PDB file of C-alpha atoms in Angstrom:
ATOM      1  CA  UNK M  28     -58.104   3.562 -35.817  1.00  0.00           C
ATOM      2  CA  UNK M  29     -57.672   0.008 -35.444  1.00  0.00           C
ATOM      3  CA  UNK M  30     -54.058   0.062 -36.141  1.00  0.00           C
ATOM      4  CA  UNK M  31     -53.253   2.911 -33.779  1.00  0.00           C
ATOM      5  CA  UNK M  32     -55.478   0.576 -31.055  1.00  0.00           C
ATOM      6  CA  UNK M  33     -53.753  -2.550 -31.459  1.00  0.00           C
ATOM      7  CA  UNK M  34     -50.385  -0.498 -31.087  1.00  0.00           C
ATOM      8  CA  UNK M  35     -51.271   0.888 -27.615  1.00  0.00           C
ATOM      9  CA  UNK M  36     -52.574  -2.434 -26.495  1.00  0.00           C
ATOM     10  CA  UNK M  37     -49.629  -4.570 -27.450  1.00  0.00           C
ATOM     11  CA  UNK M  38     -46.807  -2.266 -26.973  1.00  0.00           C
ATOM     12  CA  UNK M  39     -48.031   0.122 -23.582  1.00  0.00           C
ATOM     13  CA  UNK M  40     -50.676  -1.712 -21.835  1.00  0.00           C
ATOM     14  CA  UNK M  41     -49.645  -5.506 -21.948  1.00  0.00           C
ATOM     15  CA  UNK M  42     -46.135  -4.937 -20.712  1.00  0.00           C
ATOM     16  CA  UNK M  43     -47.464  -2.754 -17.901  1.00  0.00           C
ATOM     17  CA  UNK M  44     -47.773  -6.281 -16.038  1.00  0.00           C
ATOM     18  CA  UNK M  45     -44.427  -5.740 -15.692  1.00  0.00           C
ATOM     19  CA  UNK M  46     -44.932  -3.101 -13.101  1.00  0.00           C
ATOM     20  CA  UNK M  47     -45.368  -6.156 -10.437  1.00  0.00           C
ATOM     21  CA  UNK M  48     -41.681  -6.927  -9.958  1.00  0.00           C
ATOM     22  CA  UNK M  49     -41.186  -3.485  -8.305  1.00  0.00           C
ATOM     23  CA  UNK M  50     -43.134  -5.105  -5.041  1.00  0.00           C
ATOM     24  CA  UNK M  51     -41.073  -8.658  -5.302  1.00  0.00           C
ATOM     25  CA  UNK M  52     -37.270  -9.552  -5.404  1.00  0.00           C
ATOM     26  CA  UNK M  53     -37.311 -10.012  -8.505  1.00  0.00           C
ATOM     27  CA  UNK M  54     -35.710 -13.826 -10.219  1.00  0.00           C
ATOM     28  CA  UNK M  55     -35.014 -13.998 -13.721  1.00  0.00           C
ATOM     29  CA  UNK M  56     -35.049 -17.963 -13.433  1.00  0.00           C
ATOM     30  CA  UNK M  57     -38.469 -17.747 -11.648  1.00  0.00           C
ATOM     31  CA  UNK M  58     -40.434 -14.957 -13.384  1.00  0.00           C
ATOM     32  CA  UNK M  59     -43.063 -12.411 -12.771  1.00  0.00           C
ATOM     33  CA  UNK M  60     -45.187 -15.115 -11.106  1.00  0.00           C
ATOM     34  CA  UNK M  61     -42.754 -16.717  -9.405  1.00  0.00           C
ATOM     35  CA  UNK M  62     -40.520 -14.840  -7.580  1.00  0.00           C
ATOM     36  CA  UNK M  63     -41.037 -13.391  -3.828  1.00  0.00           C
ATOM     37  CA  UNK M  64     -43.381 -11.071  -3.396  1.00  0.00           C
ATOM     38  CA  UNK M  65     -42.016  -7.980  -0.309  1.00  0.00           C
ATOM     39  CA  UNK M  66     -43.875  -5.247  -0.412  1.00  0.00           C
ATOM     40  CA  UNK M  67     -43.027  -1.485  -0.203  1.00  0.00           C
ATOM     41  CA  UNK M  68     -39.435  -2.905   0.337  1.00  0.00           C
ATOM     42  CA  UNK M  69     -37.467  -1.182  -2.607  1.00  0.00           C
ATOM     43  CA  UNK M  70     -39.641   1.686  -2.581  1.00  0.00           C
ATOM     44  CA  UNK M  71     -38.856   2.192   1.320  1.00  0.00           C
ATOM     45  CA  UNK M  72     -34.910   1.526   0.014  1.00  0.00           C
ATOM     46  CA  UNK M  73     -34.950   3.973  -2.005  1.00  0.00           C
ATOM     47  CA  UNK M  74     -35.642   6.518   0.502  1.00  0.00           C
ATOM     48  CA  UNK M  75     -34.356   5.411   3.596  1.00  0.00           C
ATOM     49  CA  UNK M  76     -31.474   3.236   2.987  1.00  0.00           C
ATOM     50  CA  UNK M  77     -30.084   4.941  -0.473  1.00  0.00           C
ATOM     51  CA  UNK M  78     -27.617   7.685   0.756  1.00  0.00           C
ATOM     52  CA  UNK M  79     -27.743  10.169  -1.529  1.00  0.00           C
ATOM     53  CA  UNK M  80     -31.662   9.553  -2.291  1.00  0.00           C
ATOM     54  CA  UNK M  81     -32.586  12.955  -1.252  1.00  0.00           C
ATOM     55  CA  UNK M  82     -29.777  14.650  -3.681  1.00  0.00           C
ATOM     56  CA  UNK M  83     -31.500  12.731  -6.736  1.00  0.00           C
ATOM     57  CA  UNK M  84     -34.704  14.157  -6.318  1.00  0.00           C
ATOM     58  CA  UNK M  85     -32.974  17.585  -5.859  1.00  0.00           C
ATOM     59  CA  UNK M  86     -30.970  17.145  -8.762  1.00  0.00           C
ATOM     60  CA  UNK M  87     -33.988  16.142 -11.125  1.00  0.00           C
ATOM     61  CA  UNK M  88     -36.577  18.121  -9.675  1.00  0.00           C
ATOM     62  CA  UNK M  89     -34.167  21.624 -10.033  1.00  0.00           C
ATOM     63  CA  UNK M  90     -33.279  20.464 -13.726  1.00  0.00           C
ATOM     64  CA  UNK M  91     -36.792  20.310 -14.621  1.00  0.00           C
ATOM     65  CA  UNK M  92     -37.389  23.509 -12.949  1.00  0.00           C
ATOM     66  CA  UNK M  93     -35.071  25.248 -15.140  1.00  0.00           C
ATOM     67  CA  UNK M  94     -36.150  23.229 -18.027  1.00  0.00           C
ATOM     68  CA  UNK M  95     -39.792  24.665 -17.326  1.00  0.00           C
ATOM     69  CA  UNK M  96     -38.348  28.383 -16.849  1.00  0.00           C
ATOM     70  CA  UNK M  97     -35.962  28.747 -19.887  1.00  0.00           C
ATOM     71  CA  UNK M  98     -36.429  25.809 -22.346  1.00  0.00           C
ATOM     72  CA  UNK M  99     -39.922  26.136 -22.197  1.00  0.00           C
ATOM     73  CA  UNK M 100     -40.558  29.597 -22.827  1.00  0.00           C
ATOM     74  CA  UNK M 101     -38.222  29.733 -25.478  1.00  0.00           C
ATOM     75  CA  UNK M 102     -40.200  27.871 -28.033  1.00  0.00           C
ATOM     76  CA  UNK M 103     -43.024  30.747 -27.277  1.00  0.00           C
ATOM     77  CA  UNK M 104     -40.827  34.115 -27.923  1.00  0.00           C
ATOM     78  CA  UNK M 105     -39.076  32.811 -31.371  1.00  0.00           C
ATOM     79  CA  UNK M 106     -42.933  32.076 -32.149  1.00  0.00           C
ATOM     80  CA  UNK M 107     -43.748  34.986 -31.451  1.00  0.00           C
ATOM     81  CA  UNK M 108     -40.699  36.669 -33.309  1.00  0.00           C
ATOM     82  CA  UNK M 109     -41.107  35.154 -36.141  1.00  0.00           C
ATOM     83  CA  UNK M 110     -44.829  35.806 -36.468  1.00  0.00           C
ATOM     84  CA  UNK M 111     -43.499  39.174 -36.765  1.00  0.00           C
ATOM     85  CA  UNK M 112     -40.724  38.907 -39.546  1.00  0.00           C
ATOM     86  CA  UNK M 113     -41.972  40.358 -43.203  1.00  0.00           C
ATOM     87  CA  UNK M 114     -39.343  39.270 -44.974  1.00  0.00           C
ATOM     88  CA  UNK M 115     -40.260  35.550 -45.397  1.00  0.00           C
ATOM     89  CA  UNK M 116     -37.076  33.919 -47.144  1.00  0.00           C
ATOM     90  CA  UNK M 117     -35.308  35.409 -43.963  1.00  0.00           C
ATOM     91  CA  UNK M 118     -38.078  33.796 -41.765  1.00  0.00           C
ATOM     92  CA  UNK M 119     -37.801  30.488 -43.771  1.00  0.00           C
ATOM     93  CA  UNK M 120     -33.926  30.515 -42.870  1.00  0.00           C
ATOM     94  CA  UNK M 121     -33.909  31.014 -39.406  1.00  0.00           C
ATOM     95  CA  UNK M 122     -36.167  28.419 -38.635  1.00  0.00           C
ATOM     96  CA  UNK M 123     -34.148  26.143 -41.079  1.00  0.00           C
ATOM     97  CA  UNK M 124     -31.057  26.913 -39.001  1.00  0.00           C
ATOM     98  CA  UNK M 125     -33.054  26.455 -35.913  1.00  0.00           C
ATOM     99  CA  UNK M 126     -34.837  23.388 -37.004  1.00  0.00           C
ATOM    100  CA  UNK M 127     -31.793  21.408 -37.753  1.00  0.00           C
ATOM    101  CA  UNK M 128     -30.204  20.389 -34.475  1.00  0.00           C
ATOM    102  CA  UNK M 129     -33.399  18.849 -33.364  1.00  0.00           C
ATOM    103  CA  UNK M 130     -32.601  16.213 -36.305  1.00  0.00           C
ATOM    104  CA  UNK M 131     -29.058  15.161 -34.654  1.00  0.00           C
ATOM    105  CA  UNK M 132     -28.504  12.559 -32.649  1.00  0.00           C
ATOM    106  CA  UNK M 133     -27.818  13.084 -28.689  1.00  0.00           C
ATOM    107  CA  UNK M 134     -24.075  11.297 -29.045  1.00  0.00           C
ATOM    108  CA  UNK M 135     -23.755  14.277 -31.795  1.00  0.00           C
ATOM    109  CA  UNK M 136     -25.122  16.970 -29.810  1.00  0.00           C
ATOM    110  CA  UNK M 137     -23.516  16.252 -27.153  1.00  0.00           C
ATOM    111  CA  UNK M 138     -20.250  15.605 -28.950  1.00  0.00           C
ATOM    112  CA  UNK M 139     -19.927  19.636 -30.478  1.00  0.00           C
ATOM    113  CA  UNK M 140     -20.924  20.647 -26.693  1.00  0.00           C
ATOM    114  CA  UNK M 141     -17.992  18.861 -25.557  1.00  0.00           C
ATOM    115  CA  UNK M 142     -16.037  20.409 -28.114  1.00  0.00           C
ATOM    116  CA  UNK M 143     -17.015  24.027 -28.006  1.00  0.00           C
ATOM    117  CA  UNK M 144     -16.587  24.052 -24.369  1.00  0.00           C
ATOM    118  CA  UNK M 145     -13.244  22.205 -24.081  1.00  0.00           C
ATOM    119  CA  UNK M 146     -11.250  24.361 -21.708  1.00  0.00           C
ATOM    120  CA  UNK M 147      -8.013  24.106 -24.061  1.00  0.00           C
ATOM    121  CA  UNK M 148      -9.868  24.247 -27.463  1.00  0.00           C
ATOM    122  CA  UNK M 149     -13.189  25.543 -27.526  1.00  0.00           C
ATOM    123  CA  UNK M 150     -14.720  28.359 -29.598  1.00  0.00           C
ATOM    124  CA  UNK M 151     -16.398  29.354 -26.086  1.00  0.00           C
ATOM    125  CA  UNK M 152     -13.435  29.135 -24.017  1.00  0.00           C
ATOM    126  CA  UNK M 153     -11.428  31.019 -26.681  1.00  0.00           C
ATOM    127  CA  UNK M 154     -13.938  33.696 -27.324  1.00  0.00           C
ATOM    128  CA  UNK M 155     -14.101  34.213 -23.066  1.00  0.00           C
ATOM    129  CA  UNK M 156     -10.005  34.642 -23.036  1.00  0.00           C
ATOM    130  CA  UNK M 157     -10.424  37.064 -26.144  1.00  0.00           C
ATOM    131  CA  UNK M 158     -12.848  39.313 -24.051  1.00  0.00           C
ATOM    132  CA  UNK M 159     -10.225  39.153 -21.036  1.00  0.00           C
ATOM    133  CA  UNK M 160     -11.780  36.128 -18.639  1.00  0.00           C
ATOM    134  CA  UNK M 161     -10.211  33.194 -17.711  1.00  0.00           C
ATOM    135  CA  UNK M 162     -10.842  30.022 -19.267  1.00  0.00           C
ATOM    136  CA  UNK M 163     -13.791  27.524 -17.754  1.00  0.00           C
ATOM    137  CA  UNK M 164     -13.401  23.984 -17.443  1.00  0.00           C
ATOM    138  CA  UNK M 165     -17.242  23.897 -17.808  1.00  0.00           C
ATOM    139  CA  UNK M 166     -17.894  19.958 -17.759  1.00  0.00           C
ATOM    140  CA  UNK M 167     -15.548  19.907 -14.541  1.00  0.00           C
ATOM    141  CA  UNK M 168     -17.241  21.918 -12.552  1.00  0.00           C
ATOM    142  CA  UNK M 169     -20.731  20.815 -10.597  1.00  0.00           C
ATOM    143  CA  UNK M 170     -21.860  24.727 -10.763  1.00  0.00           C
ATOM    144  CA  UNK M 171     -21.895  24.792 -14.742  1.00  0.00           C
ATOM    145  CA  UNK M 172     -23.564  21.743 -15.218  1.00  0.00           C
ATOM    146  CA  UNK M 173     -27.103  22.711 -14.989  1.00  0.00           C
ATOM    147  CA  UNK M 174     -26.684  25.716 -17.354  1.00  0.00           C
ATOM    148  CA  UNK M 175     -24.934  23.699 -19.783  1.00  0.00           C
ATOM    149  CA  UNK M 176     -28.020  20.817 -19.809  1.00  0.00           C
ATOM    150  CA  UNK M 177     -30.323  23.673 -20.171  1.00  0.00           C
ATOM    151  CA  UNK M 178     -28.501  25.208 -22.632  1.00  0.00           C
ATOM    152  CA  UNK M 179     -27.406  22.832 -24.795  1.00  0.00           C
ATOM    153  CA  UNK M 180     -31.467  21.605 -24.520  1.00  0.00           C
ATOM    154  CA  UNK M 181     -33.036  25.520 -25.238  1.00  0.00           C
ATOM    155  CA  UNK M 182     -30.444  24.977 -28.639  1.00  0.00           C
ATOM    156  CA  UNK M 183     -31.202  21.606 -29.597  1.00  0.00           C
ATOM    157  CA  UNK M 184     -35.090  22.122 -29.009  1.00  0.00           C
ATOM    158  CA  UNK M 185     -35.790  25.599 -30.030  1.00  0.00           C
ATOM    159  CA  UNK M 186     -36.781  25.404 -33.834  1.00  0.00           C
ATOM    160  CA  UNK M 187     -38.902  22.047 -33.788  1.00  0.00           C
ATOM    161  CA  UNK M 188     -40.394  23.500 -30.452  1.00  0.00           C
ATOM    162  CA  UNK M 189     -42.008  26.516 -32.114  1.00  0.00           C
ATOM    163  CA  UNK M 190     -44.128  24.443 -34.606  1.00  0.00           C
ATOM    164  CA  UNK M 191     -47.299  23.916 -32.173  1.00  0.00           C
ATOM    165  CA  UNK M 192     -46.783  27.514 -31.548  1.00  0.00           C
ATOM    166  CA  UNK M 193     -46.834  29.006 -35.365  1.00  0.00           C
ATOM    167  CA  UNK M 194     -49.810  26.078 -35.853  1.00  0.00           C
ATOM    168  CA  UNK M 195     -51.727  28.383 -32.815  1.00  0.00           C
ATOM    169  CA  UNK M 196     -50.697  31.826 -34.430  1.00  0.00           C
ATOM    170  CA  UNK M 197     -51.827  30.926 -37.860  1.00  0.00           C
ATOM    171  CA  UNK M 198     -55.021  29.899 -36.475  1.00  0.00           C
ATOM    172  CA  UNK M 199     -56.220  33.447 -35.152  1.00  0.00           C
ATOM    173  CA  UNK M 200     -58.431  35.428 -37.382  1.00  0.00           C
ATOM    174  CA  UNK M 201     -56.691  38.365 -39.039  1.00  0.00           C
ATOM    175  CA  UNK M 202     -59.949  40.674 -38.075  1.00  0.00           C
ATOM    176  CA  UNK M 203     -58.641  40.462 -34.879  1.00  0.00           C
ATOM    177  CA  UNK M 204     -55.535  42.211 -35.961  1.00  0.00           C
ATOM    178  CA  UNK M 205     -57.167  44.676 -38.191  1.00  0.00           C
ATOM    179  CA  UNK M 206     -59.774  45.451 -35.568  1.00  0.00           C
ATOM    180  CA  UNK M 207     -56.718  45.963 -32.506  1.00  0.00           C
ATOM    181  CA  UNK M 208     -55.410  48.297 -35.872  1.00  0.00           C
ATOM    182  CA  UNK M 209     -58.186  50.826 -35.530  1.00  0.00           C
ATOM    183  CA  UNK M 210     -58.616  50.830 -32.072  1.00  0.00           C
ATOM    184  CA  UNK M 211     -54.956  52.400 -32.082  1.00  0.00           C
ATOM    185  CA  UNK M 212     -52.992  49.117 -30.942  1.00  0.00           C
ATOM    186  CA  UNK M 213     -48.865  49.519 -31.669  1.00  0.00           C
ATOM    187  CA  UNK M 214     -47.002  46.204 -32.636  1.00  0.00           C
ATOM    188  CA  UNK M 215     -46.354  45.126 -29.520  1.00  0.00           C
ATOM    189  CA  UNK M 216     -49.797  45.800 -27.686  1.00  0.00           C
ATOM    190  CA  UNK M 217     -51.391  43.988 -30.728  1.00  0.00           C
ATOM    191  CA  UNK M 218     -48.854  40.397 -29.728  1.00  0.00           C
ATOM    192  CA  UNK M 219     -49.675  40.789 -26.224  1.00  0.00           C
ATOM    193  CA  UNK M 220     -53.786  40.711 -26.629  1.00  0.00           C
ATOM    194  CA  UNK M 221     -54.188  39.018 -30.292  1.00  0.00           C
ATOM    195  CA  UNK M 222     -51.273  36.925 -30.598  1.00  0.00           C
ATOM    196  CA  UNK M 223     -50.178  35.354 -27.502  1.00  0.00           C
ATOM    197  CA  UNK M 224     -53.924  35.670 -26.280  1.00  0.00           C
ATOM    198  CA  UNK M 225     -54.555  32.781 -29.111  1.00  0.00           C
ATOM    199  CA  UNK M 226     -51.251  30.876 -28.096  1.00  0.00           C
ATOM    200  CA  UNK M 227     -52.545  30.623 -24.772  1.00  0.00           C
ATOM    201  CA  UNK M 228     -54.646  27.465 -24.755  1.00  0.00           C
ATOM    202  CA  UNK M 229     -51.340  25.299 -26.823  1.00  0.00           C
ATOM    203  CA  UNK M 230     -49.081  27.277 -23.830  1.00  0.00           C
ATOM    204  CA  UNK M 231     -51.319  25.875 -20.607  1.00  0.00           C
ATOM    205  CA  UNK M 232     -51.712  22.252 -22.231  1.00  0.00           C
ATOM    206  CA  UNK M 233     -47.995  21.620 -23.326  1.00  0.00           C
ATOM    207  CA  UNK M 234     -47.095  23.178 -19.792  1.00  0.00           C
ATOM    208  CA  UNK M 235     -49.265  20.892 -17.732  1.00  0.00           C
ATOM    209  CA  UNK M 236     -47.754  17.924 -19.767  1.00  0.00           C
ATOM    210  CA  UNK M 237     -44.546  18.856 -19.266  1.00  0.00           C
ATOM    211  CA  UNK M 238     -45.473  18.996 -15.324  1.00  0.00           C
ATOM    212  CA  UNK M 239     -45.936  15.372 -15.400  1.00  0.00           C
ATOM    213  CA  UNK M 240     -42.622  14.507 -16.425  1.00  0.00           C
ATOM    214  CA  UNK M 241     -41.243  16.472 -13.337  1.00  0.00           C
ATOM    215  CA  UNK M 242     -39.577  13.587 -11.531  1.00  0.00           C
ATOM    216  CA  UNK M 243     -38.202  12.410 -15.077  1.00  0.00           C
ATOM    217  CA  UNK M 244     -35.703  13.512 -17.248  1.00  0.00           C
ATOM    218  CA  UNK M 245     -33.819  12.424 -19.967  1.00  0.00           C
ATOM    219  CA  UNK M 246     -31.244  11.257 -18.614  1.00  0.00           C
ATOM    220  CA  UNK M 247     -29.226   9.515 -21.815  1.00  0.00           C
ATOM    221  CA  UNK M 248     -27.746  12.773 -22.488  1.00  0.00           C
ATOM    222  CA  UNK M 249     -26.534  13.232 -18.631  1.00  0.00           C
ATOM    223  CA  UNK M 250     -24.740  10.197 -18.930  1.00  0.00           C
ATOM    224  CA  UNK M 251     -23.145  11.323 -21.979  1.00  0.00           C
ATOM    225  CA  UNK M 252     -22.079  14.599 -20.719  1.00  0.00           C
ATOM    226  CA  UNK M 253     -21.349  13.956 -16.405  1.00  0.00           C
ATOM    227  CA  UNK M 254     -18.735  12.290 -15.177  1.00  0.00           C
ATOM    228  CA  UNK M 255     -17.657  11.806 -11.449  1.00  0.00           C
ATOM    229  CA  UNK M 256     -16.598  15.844 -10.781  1.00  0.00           C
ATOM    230  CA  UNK M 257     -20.168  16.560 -11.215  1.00  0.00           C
ATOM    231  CA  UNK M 258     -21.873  14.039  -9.621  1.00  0.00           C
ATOM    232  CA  UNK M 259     -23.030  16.928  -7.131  1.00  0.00           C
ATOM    233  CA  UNK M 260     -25.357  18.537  -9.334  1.00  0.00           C
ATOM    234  CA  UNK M 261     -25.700  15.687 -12.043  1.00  0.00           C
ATOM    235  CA  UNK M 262     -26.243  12.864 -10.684  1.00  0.00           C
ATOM    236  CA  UNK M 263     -30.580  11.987 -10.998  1.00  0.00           C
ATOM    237  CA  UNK M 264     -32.852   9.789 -10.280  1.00  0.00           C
ATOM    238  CA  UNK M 265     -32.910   8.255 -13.786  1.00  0.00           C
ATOM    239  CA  UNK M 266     -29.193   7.987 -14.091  1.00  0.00           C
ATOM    240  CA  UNK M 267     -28.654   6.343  -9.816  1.00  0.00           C
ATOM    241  CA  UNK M 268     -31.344   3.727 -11.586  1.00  0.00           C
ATOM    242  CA  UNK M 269     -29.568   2.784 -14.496  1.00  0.00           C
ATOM    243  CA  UNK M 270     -26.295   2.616 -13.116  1.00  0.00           C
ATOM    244  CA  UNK M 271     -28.256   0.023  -9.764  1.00  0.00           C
ATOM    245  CA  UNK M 272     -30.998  -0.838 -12.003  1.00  0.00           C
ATOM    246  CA  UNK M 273     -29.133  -2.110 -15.197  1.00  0.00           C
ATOM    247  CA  UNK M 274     -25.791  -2.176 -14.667  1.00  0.00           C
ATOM    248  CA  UNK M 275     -26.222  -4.164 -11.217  1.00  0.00           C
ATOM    249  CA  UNK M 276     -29.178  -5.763 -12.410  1.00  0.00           C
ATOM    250  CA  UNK M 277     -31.465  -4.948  -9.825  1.00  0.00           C
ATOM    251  CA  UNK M 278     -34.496  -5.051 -11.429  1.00  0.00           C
ATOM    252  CA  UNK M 279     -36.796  -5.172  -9.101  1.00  0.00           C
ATOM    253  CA  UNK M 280     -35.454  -1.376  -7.294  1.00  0.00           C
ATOM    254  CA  UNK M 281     -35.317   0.110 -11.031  1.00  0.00           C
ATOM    255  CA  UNK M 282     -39.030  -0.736 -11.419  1.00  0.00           C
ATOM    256  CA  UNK M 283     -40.054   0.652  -8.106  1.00  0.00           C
ATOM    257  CA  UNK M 284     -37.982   3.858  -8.371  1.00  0.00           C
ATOM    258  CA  UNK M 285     -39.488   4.455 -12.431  1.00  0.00           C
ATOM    259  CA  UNK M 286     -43.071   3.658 -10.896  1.00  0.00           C
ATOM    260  CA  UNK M 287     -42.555   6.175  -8.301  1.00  0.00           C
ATOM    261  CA  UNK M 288     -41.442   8.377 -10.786  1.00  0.00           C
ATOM    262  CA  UNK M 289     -44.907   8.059 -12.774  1.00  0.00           C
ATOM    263  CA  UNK M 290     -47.160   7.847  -9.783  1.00  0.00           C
ATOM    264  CA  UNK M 291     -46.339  11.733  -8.878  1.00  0.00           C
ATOM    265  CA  UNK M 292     -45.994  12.891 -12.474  1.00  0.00           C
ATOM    266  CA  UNK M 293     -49.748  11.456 -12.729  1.00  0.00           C
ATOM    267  CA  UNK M 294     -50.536  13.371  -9.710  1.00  0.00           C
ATOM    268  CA  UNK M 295     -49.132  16.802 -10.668  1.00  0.00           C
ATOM    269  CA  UNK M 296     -50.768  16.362 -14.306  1.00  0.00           C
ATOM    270  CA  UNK M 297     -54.436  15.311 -12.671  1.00  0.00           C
ATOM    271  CA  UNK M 298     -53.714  18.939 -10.107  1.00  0.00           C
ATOM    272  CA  UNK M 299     -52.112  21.176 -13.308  1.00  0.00           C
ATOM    273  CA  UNK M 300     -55.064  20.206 -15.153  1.00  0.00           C
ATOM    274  CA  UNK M 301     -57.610  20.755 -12.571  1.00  0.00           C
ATOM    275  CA  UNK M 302     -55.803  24.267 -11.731  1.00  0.00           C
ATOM    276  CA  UNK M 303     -55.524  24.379 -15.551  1.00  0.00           C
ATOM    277  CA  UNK M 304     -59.428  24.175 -15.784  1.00  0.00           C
ATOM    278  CA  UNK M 305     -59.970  26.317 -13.082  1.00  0.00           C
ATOM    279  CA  UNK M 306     -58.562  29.643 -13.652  1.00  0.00           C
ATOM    280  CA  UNK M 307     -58.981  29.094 -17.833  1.00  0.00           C
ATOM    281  CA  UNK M 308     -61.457  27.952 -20.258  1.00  0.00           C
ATOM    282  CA  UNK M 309     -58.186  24.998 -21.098  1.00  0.00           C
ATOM    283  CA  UNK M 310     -57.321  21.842 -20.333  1.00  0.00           C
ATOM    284  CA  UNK M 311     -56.890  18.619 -21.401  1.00  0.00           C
ATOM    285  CA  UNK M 312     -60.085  17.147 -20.300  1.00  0.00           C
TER     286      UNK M 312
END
């Protein structure tokens, strides 16, 4: 335990001192304790003097939104489906194959996306003008990029997602089963009251942790994959930041923005939990 203590102290809690440059302008020559201290200044930049501040938060809050509605129920039904495959080589397989892509790197991932949607070479593009559409230049075009995030996320995800899930199923007791058996229950009647019944309290804490990383996203792989034509729809908070943040080296705004960022994630987790522990016997604390 000691180990595991000293590694939270040294590496998360002592640099959160750092969180004090987001209310000065921020010196490198003069340091934390140096510099000028101003306030709400960046935060109230952020808001009121960045143009397209509004669009961020639009931008990241909808992209978690749809994260929440299709990556994170996805996990849940191959769980589920699984759970319900005799064969088990077959079962082994899939979630081999669906296991894998978690293992690649983003630059990779994000590399065969690029290729399979390429307007003049991709297997997607191809298989669309096969079926009689036209072709889709889908990184060009601020409309597809959401569904292609999501996407590409739901297949990278999927597999190493479901683990927590099986972990749940193969904790229920198998009288349950037997005893939904005799009191007539078909397949699916005995996965909606025995099996996701016992997935339920993994389901409400993974979802109120994912609800505090609302106003954050990650944003390495939108850099990889946007690119000025979709700056409508891809541009996010995370991504403004580094480009002002890092690139410009302005410190001092890119710590105010990220500590925004965490302030209303801790919020919405301290609500979804309290909701959480409200209307069911879960939550985290």
């Amino acid at each position: 335990m000691l180990p595991g203590l000293l590694y939270y102290i040294i590496f998360k809690y002592i640099p959160m001192y750092g969180i004090l440059i987001g209310f000065q302008d921020y010196s490198v020559a003069r340091g934390v304790f140096g510099s000028e201290w101003v306030g709400l200044k960046h935060f109230i930049s952020f808001f009121y003097e960045t143009p397209d501040a509004w669009k961020l938060v639009r931008n990241t809050l909808l992209l978690n939104v749809y994260d929440l509605l299709f990556h994170f129920p996805a996990p849940i039904l191959l769980a589920i489906l699984l759970h319900e495959l005799r064969n088990a080589l077959f079962r082994r397989i899939v979630q081999t194959i669906s296991y894998m892509p978690h293992f690649l790197s983003t630059v990779v991932i994000v590399g065969m996306v690029v290729t399979f949607l390429s307007p003049q070479t991709g297997i997607v593009n191809h298989l669309l003008e096969w079926l009689g559409f036209e072709r889709i230049m889908f990184l060009g075009l601020p409309e597809w990029f959401r569904t292609v995030y999501v996407g590409s996320a739901v297949w990278q995800h999927l597999g190493w997602g479901t683990i927590l899930y099986l972990a749940a199923i193969s904790g229920i007791d198998p009288t349950l089963y037997e005893a939904a058996k005799m009191d007539g229950a078909n397949r699916f009647q005995q996965i909606k009251h025995v099996t996701f019944v016992g997935m339920v309290p993994v389901i409400v804490i993974l979802f109120v942790l994912n609800l505090g990383n609302m106003l954050e996203i990650g944003y390495q792989k939108i850099i990889l994959l946007y690119n000025p034509m979709v700056y409508e729809t891809a541009d996010v908070i995370n991504t403004f930041v580094y480009r002002r943040g890092v690139l410009g080296a302005d410190f001092s705004f890119a710590t105010a923005v990220g500590l925004f960022q965490s302030a209303v994630g801790f919020v919405l987790v301290i609500v979804a939990n309290r909701l959480a522990r409200k209307y069911s016997e879960t939550s985290l604390w």
